[in-house]
PDB file of C-alpha atoms in Angstrom:
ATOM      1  CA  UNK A 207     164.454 -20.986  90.358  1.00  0.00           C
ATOM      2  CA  UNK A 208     163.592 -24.440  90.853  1.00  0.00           C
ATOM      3  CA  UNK A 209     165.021 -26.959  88.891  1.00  0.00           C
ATOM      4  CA  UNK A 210     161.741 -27.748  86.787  1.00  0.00           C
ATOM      5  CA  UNK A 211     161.915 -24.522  86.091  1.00  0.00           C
ATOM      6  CA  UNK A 212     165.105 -24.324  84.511  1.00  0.00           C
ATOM      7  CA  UNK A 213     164.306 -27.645  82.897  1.00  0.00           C
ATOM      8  CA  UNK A 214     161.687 -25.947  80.809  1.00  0.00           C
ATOM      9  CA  UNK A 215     163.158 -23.366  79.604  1.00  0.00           C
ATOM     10  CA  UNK A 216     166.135 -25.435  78.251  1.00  0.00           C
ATOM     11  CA  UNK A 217     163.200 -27.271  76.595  1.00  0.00           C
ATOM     12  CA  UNK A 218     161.426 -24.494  75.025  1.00  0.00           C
ATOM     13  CA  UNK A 219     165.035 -22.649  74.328  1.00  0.00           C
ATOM     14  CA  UNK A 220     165.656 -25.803  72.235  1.00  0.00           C
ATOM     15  CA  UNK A 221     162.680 -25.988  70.245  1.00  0.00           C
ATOM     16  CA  UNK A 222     163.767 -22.527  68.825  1.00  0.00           C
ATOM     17  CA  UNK A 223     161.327 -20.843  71.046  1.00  0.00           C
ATOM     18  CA  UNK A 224     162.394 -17.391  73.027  1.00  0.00           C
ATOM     19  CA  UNK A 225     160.719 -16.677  76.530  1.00  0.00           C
ATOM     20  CA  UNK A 226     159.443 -13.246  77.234  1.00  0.00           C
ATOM     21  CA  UNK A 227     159.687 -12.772  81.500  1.00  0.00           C
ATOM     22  CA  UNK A 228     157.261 -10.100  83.228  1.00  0.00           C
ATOM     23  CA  UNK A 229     158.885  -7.830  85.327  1.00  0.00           C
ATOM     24  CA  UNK A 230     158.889  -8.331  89.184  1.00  0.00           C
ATOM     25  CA  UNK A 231     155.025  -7.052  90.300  1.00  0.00           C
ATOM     26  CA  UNK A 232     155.499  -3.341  91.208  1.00  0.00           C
ATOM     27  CA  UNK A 233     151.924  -1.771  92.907  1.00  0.00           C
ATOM     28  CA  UNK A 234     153.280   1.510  91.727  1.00  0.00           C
ATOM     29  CA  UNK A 235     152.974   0.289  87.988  1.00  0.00           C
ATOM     30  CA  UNK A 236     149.465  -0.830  88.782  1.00  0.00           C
ATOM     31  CA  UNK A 237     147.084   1.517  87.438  1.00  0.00           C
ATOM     32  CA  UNK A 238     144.062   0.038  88.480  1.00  0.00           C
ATOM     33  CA  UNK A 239     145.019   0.209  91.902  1.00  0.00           C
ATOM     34  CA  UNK A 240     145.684   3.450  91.397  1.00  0.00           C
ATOM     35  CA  UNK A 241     142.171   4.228  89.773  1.00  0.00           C
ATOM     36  CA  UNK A 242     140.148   2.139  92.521  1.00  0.00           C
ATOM     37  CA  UNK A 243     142.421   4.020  95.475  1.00  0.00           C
ATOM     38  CA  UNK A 244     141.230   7.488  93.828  1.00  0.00           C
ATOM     39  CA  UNK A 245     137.541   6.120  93.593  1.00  0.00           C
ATOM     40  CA  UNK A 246     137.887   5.036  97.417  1.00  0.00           C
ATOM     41  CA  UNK A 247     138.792   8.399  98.727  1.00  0.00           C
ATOM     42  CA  UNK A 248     136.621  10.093  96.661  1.00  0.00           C
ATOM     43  CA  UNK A 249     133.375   7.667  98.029  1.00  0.00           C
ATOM     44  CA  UNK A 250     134.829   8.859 101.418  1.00  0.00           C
ATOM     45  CA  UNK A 251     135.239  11.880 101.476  1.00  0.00           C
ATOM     46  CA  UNK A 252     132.092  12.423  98.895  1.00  0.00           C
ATOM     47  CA  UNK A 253     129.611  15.204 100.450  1.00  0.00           C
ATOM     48  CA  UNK A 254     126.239  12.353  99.909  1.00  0.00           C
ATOM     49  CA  UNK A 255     127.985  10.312 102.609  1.00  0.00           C
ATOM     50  CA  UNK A 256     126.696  12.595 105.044  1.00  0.00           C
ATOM     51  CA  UNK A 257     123.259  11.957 104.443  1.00  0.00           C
ATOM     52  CA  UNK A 258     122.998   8.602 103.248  1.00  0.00           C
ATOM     53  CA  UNK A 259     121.119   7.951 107.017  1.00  0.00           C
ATOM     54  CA  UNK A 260     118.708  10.660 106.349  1.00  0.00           C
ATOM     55  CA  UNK A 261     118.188   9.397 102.726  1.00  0.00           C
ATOM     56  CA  UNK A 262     117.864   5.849 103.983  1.00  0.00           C
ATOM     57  CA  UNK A 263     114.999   6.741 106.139  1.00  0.00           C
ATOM     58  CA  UNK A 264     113.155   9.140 103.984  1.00  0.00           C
ATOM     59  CA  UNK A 265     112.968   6.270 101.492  1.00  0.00           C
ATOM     60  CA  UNK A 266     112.077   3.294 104.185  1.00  0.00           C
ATOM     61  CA  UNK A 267     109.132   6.168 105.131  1.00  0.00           C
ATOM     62  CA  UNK A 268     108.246   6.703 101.334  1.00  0.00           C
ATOM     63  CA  UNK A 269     107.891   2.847 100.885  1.00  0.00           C
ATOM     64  CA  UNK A 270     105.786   2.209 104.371  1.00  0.00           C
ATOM     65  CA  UNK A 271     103.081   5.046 103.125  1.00  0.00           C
ATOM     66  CA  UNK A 272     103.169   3.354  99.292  1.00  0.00           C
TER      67      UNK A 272
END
């Protein structure tokens, strides 16, 4: 803690004030990381990855004969 630090909370301690600390970031408490990791290895691993090529160039053919 830097002394600024402890400065202010003497301050806000003595207006009658208590202070409410986070706890120390975890990644393992993080459930959006979590959620986005699952969504990650499920756009991996996802079967339409296989043929996003041949989709790409059926549509790029679809739009040159439009």
């Amino acid at each position: 803690m830097s002394i600024n630090y402890k400065v202010i909370i003497e301050l806000v301690k003595a207006e009658g004030y208590q202070l409410l600390f986070l706890p120390q970031y975890s990644p393992d408490l993080n459930d959006i990381k979590h959620d986005f990791s699952a969504l990650k290895r499920y756009r991996m691993y996802s079967p339409i990855n296989k043929y996003l090529d041949k989709i790409f160039v059926i549509v790029v053919q679809c739009l040159i004969l439009i």
